[in-house]
């Protein structure tokens, strides 16, 4: 079975669009979480968690916003 180049491009474009939407959704969630005071005992761990998620968003934005795979 030979892969259809057009179908592969469509599939890659769909994956890229999904990844872009996931990054946007994660970024919006973080914006909401950043405005909620932590109800946990360890505020430093809360901030560290948010910082880690923000790093993931920045990497995701570089990958999904600036270039495509195809």
Coordinates of C-alpha atoms in Angstrom, one line a residue:
X1 CA 0.0 0.0 0.0
X2 CA 1.5 3.3 -1.1
X3 CA 0.9 6.3 1.1
X4 CA -1.1 9.1 -0.5
X5 CA 1.0 12.3 -0.2
X6 CA -2.1 14.5 -0.2
X7 CA -3.7 12.5 2.7
X8 CA -0.4 12.7 4.6
X9 CA -0.3 16.5 4.2
X10 CA -3.9 16.7 5.4
X11 CA -3.2 14.6 8.4
X12 CA -0.1 16.6 9.3
X13 CA -2.1 19.8 9.0
X14 CA -4.8 18.4 11.2
X15 CA -2.2 17.5 13.8
X16 CA -0.6 20.9 13.7
X17 CA -4.0 22.6 14.1
X18 CA -4.8 20.3 17.1
X19 CA -1.5 21.1 18.7
X20 CA -2.0 24.8 18.2
X21 CA -5.4 24.6 19.9
X22 CA -4.0 22.6 22.8
X23 CA -1.3 25.3 23.4
X24 CA -3.9 28.0 23.2
X25 CA -6.2 26.1 25.7
X26 CA -3.3 25.5 28.1
X27 CA -2.3 29.1 28.0
X28 CA -5.9 30.2 28.8
X29 CA -6.1 27.8 31.7
X30 CA -2.8 29.1 33.1
X31 CA -4.1 32.7 32.8
X32 CA -7.1 31.6 34.9
X33 CA -5.0 29.7 37.4
X34 CA -2.5 32.6 37.8
X35 CA -5.4 34.7 39.2
X36 CA -6.6 32.1 41.7
X37 CA -4.8 32.2 45.0
X38 CA -3.5 28.8 45.9
X39 CA -5.5 27.0 48.6
X40 CA -2.7 24.6 49.2
X41 CA -0.2 24.8 52.0
X42 CA 2.9 25.1 49.8
X43 CA 2.6 28.3 47.7
X44 CA 6.1 27.9 46.3
X45 CA 5.2 24.5 44.8
X46 CA 2.1 26.1 43.3
X47 CA 4.2 28.9 41.7
X48 CA 6.7 26.3 40.5
X49 CA 3.9 24.3 38.9
X50 CA 2.6 27.4 37.1
X51 CA 6.1 28.3 36.0
X52 CA 6.6 24.8 34.6
X53 CA 3.4 25.0 32.6
X54 CA 4.3 28.4 31.3
X55 CA 7.6 26.9 30.0
X56 CA 5.6 24.2 28.2
X57 CA 3.4 26.9 26.7
X58 CA 6.4 28.9 25.4
X59 CA 7.9 25.8 23.8
X60 CA 4.5 24.9 22.3
X61 CA 4.1 28.4 20.9
X62 CA 7.5 28.2 19.3
X63 CA 6.7 24.9 17.6
X64 CA 3.1 25.6 16.6
X65 CA 3.0 29.3 15.9
X66 CA 6.2 29.9 14.0
X67 CA 6.5 27.0 11.6
X68 CA 4.8 24.0 10.2
X69 CA 6.1 20.5 9.7
X70 CA 5.1 20.2 6.1

